[in-house]
XYZ file of N, CA and C in Angstrom:
279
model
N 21.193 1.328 -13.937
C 20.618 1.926 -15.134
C 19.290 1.251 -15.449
N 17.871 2.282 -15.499
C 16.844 1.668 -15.907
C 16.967 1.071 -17.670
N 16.494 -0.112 -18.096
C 15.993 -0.496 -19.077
C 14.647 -0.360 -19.728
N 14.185 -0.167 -20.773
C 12.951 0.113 -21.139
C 12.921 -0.172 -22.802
N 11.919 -0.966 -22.858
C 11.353 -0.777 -24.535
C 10.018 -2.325 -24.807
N 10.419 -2.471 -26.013
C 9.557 -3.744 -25.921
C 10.185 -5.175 -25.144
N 9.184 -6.395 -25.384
C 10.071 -7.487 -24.650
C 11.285 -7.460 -25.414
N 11.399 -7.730 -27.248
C 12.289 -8.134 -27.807
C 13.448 -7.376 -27.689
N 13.298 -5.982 -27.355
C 14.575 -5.206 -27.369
C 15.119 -5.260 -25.819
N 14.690 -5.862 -24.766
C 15.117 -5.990 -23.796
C 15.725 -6.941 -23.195
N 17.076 -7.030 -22.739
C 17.638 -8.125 -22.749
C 18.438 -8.053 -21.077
N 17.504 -9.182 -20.640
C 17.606 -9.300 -19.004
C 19.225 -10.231 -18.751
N 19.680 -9.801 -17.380
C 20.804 -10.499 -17.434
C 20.524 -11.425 -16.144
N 21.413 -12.628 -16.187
C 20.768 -13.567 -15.199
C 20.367 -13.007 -13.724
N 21.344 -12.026 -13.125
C 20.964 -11.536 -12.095
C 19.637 -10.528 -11.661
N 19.187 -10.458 -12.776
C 17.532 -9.495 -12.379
C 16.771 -10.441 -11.375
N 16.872 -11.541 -12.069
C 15.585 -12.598 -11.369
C 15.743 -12.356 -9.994
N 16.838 -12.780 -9.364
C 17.526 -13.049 -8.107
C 17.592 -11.311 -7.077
N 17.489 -10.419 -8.214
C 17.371 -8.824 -7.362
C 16.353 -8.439 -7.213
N 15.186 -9.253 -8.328
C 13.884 -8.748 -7.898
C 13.286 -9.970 -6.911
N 13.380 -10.944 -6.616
C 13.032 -11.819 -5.452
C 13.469 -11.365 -4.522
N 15.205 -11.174 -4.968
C 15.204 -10.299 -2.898
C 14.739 -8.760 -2.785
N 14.475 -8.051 -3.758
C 13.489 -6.636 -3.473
C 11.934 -7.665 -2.950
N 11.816 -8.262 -3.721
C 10.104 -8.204 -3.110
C 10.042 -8.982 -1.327
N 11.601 -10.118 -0.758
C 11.165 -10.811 0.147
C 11.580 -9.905 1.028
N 12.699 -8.710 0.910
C 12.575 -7.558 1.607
C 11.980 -6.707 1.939
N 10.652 -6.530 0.681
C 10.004 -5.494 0.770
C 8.807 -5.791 1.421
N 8.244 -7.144 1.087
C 6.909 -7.802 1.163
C 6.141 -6.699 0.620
N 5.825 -6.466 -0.377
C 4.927 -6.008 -1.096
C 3.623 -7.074 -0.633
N 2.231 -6.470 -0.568
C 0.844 -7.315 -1.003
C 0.842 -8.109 -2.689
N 1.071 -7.075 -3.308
C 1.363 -8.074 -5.167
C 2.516 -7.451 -5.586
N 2.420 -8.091 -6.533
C 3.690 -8.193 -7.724
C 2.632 -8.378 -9.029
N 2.813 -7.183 -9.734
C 1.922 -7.728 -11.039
C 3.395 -7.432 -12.237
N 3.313 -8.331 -13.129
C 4.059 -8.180 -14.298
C 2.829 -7.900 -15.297
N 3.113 -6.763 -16.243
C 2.137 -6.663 -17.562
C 2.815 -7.100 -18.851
N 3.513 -7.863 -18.800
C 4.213 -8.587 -19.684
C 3.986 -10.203 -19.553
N 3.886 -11.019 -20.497
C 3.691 -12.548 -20.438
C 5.122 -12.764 -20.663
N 5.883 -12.381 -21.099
C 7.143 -12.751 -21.632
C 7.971 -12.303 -20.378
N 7.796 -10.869 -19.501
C 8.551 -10.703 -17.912
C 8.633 -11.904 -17.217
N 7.037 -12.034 -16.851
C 6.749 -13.192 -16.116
C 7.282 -14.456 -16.226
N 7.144 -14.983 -17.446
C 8.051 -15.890 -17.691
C 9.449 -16.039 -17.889
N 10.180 -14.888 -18.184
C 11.544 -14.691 -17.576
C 11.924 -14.606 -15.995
N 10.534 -14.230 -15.008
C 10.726 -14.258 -13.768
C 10.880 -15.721 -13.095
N 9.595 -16.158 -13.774
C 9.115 -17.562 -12.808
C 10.316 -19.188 -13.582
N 10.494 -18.330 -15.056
C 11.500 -19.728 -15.557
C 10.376 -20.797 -16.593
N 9.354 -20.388 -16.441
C 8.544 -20.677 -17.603
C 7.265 -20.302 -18.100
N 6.537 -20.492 -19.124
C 5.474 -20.093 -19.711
C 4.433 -20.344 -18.883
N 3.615 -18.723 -19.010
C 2.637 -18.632 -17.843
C 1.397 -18.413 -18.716
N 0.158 -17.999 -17.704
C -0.724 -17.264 -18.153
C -0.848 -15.975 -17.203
N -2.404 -15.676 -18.522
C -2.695 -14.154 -17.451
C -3.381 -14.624 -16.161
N -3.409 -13.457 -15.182
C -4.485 -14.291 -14.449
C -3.058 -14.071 -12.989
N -4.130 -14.584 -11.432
C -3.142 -14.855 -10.570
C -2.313 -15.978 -10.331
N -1.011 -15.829 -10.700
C 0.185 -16.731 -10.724
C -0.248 -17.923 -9.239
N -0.017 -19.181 -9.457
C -0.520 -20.216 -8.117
C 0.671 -20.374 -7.320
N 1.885 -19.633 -7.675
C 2.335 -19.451 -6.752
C 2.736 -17.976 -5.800
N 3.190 -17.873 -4.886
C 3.772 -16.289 -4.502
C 5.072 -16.173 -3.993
N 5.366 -15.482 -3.385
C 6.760 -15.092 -3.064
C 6.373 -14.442 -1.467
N 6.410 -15.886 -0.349
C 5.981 -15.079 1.139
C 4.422 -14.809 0.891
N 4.069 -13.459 1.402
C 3.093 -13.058 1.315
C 2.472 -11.901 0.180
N 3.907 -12.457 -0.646
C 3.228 -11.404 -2.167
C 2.641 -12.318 -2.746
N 1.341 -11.814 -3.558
C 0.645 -12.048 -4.325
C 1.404 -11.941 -5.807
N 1.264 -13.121 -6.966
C 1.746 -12.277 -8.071
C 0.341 -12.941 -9.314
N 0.744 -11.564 -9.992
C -0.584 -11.421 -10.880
C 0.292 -11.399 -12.606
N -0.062 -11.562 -13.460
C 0.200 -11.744 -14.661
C -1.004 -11.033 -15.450
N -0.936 -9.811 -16.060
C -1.771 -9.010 -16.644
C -1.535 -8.871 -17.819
N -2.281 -8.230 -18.928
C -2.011 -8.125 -20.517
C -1.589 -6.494 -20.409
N -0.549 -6.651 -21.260
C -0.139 -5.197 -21.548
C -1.345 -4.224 -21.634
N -0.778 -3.228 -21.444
C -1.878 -1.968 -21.492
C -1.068 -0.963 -22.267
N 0.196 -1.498 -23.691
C 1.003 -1.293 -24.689
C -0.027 -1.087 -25.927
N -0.229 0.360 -26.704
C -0.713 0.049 -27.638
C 0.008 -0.937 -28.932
N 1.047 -1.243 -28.624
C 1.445 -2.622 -29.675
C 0.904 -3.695 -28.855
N -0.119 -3.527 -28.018
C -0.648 -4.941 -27.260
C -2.121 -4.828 -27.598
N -2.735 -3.601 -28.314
C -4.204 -3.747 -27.970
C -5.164 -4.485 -28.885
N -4.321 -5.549 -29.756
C -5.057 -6.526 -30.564
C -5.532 -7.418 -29.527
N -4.902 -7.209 -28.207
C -5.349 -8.682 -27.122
C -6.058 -7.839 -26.134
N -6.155 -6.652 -25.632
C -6.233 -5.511 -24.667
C -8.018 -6.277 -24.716
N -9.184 -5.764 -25.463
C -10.250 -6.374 -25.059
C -10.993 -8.052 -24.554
N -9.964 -8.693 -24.698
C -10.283 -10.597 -24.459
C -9.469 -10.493 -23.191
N -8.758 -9.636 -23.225
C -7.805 -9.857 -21.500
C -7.943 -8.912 -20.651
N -9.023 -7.906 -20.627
C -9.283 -6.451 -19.754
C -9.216 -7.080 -18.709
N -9.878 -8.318 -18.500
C -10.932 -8.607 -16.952
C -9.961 -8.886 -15.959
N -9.019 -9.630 -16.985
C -7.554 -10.000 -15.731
C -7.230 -8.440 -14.831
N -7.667 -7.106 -15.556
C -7.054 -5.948 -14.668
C -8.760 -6.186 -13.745
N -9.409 -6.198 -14.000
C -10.703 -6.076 -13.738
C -10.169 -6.798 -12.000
N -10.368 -8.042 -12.488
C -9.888 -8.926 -11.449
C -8.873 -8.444 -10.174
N -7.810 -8.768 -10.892
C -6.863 -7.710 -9.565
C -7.049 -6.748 -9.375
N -7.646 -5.650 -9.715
C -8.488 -4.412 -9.131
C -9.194 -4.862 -7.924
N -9.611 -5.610 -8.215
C -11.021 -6.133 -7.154
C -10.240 -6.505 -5.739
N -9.024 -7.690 -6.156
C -8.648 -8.063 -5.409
C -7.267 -6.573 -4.571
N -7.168 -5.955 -4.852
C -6.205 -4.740 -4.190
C -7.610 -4.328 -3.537
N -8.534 -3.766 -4.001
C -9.296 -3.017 -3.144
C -9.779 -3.675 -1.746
N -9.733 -5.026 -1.942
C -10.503 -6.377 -1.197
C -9.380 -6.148 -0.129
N -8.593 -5.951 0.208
C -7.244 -6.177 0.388
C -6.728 -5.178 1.884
């Protein structure tokens, strides 16, 4: 069953982490972007930034982006460039 809403109404159960590491080391995706600060840090186990994550998973890339949520667009102009950025880097790619 898909889940969906804001971070606060979403409530991950310990096994996501562990199904989405083995989707991505199965899949090898090029990235992994989360548009959530609060995903990401439910992924990685602690507080991140935006920007490309210093670590990866194999040969995925992972990226940490600002929502593109209009309950996010008080931050949407100070954090565009992070999409800016990984744009660049998919096309580079």
């Amino acid at each position: 069953k898909d889940v969906a809403g804001s971070d606060h109404e979403v409530r991950p159960r310990p096994e996501h982490r562990m199904l989405l590491r083995h989707k991505i080391e199965e899949n090898r995706p090029d990235f992994l972007a989360f548009t959530s600060l609060e995903a990401a840090k439910r992924f990685v186990g602690r507080r991140v930034g935006l920007g490309r994550y210093e670590e990866s998973i194999g040969t995925t890339s992972i990226y940490v982006l600002p929502s593109t949520s209009p309950m996010a667009d008080w931050n949407w102009t100070a954090n565009k460039i992070h999409w800016w950025e990984f744009a660049e880097r998919v096309r580079a790619s």
